[in-house]
CSV table of C-alpha atoms in Angstrom, one decimal:
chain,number,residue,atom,x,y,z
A,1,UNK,CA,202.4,85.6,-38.3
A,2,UNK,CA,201.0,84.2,-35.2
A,3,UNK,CA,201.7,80.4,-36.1
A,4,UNK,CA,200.1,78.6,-32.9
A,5,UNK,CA,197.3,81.1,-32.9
A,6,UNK,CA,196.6,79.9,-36.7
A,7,UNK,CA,196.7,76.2,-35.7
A,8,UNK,CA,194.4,77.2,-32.3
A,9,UNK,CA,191.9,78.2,-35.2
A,10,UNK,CA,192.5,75.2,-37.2
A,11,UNK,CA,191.8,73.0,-34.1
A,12,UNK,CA,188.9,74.6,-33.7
A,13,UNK,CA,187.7,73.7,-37.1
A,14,UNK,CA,188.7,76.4,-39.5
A,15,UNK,CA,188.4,74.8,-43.0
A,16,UNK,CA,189.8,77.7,-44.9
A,17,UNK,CA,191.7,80.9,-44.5
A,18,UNK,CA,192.5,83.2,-47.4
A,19,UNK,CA,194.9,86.0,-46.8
A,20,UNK,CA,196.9,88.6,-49.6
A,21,UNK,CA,200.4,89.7,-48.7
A,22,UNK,CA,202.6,92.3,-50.4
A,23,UNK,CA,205.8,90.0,-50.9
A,24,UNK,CA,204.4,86.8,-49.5
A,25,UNK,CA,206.4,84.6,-51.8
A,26,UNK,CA,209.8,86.3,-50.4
A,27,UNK,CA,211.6,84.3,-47.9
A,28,UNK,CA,212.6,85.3,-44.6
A,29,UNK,CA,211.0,86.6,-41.8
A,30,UNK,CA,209.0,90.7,-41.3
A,31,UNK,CA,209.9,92.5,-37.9
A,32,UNK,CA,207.4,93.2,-35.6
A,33,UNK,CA,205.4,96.9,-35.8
A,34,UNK,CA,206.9,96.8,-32.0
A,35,UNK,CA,209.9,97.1,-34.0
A,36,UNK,CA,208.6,99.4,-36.8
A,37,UNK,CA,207.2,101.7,-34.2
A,38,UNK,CA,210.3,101.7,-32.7
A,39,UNK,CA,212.7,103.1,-34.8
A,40,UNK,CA,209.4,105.3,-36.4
A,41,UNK,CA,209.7,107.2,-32.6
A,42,UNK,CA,213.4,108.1,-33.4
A,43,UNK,CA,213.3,109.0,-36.5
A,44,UNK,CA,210.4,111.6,-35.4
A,45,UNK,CA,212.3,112.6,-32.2
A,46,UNK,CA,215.2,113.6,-34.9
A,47,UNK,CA,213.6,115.4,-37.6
A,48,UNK,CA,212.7,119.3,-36.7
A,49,UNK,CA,210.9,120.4,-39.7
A,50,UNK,CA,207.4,118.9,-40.7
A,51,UNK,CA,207.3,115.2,-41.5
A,52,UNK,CA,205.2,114.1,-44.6
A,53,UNK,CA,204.7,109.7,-43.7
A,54,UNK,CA,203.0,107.2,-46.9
A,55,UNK,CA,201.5,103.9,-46.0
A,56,UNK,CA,199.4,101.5,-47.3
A,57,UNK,CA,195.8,102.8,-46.3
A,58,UNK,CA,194.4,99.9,-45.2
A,59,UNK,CA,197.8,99.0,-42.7
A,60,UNK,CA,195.9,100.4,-39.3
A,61,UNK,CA,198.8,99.0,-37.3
A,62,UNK,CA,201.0,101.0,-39.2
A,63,UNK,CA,198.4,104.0,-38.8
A,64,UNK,CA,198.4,103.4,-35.2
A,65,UNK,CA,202.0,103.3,-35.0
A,66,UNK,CA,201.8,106.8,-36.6
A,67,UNK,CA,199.8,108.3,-34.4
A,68,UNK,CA,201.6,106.7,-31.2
A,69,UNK,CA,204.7,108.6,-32.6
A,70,UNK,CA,202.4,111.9,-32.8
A,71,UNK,CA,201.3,111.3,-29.3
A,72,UNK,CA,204.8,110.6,-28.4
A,73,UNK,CA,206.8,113.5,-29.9
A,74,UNK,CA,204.0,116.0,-29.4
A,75,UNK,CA,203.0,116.2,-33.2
A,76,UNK,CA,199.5,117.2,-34.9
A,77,UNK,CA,197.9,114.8,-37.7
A,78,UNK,CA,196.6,115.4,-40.9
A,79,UNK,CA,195.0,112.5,-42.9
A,80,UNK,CA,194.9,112.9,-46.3
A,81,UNK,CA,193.5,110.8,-49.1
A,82,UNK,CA,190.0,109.1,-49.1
A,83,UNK,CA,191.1,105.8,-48.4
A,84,UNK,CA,193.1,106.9,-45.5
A,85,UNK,CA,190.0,108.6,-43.8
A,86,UNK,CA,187.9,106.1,-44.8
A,87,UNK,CA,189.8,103.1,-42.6
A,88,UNK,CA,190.7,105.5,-40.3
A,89,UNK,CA,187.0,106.0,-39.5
A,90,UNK,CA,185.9,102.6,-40.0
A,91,UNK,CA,188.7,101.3,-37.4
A,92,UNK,CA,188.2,104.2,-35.1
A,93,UNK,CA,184.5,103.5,-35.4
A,94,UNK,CA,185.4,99.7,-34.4
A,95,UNK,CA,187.6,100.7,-31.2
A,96,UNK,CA,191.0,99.3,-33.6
A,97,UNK,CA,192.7,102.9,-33.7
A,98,UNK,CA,193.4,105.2,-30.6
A,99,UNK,CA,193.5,108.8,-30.7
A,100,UNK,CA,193.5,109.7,-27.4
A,101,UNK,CA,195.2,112.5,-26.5
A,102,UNK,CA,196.4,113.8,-30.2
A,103,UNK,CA,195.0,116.3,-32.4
A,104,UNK,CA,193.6,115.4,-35.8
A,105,UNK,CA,193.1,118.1,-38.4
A,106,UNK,CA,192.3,119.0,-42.0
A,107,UNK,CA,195.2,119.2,-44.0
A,108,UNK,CA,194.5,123.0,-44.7
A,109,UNK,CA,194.6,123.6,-40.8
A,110,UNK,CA,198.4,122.4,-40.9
A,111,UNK,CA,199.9,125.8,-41.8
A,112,UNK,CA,198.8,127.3,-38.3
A,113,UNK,CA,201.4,125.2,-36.5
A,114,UNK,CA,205.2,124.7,-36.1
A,115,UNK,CA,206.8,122.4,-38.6
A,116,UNK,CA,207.9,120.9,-35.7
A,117,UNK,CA,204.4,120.1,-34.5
A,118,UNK,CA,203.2,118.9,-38.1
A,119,UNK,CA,202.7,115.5,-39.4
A,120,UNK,CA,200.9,115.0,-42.4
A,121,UNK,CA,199.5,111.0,-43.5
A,122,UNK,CA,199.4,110.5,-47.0
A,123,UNK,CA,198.3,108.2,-49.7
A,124,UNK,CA,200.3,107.2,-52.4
A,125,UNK,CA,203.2,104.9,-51.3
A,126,UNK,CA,203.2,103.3,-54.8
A,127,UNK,CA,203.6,106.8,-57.0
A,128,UNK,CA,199.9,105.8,-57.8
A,129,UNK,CA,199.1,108.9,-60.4
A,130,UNK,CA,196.0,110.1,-58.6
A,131,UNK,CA,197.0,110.0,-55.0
A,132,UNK,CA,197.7,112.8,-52.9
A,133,UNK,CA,201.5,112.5,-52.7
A,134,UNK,CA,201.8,112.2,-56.1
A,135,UNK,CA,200.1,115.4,-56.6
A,136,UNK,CA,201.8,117.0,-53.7
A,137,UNK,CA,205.5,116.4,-55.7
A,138,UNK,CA,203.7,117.6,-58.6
A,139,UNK,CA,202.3,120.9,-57.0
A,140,UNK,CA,199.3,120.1,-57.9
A,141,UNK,CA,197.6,119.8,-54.5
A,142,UNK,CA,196.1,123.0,-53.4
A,143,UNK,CA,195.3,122.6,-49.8
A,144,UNK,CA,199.0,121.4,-48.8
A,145,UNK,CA,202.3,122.6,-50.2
A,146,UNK,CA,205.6,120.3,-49.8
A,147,UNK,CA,208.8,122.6,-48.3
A,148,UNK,CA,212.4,122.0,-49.0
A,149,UNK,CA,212.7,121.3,-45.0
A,150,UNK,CA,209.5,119.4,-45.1
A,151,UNK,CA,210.8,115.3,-44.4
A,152,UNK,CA,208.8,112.2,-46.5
A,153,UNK,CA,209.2,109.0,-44.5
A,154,UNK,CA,208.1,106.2,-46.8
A,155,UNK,CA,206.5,103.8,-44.3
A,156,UNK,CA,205.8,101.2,-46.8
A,157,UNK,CA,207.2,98.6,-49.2
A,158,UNK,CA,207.1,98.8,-52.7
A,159,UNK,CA,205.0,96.6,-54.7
A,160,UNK,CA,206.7,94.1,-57.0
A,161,UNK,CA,206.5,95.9,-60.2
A,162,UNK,CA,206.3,99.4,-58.8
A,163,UNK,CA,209.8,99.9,-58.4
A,164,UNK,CA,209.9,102.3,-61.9
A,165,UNK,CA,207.1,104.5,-60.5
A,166,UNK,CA,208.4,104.7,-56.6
A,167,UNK,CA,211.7,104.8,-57.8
């Protein structure tokens, strides 16, 4: 958290801010998505096969990071999942997410390419029943299927209380 921006804002007459954070009562400090993005970028340069990435849909830093890595290692991007798109359009929309110079597709266009050229954003970082990863590990999602080579990155923290499901 930006502490002197925050106090900028209360200087300047703020009289309340209300925020939500996953683990907000946990001590200690977060690293930066610098940071995040960082070792993201290895871990893409290392894996051959097609990577499979969760995140919370509504983390477009995280989303950005994720495509910066794309750009970076030469992958493709499926988005799957309605709340992904639907932030992903809204921030694109707003000028917030940059996808200059990489290629977004359907997730049923991913089987024309290398599995080293794939990279596949899903939903369901919290084993949520519905969500699209969830019913990729079930076989039950039609336009994608999951290979033994295929890598999941889980680019996300588990929920307090979600550790049975994730787990």
């Amino acid at each position: 958290i930006d502490l002197g921006r925050m106090k900028k804002l209360g200087e300047k007459g703020l009289d309340i801010l209300l925020s939500d954070s996953t683990n907000s009562l946990a001590s200690g400090w977060t690293g930066s998505e610098t940071k995040v993005r960082a070792n993201l970028v290895e871990q893409f340069t290392k894996i051959k096969g097609r990577i499979l990435t969760c995140l919370f849909s509504s983390n477009t830093y995280r989303l950005q990071s994720l495509i910066e890595c794309a750009r970076l290692t030469g992958r493709k991007v499926a988005l799957t999942g309605r709340s992904t798109k639907s932030y992903a359009r809204i921030a694109m929309e707003l000028g917030k997410l940059n996808t200059k110079d990489v290629e977004l597709y359907d997730v049923e266009d991913m089987n024309k390419f290398e599995d080293s050229e794939v990279l596949v954003i899903v939903t369901g970082s919290q084993a949520e029943p519905r969500s699209v990863l969830s019913r990729m590990a079930r076989d039950m999602f039609g336009p994608f299927k999951i290979k033994n080579t295929d890598t999941l990155l889980m680019s996300s923290k588990m929920i307090p209380g979600n550790e049975g499901r994730v787990l």
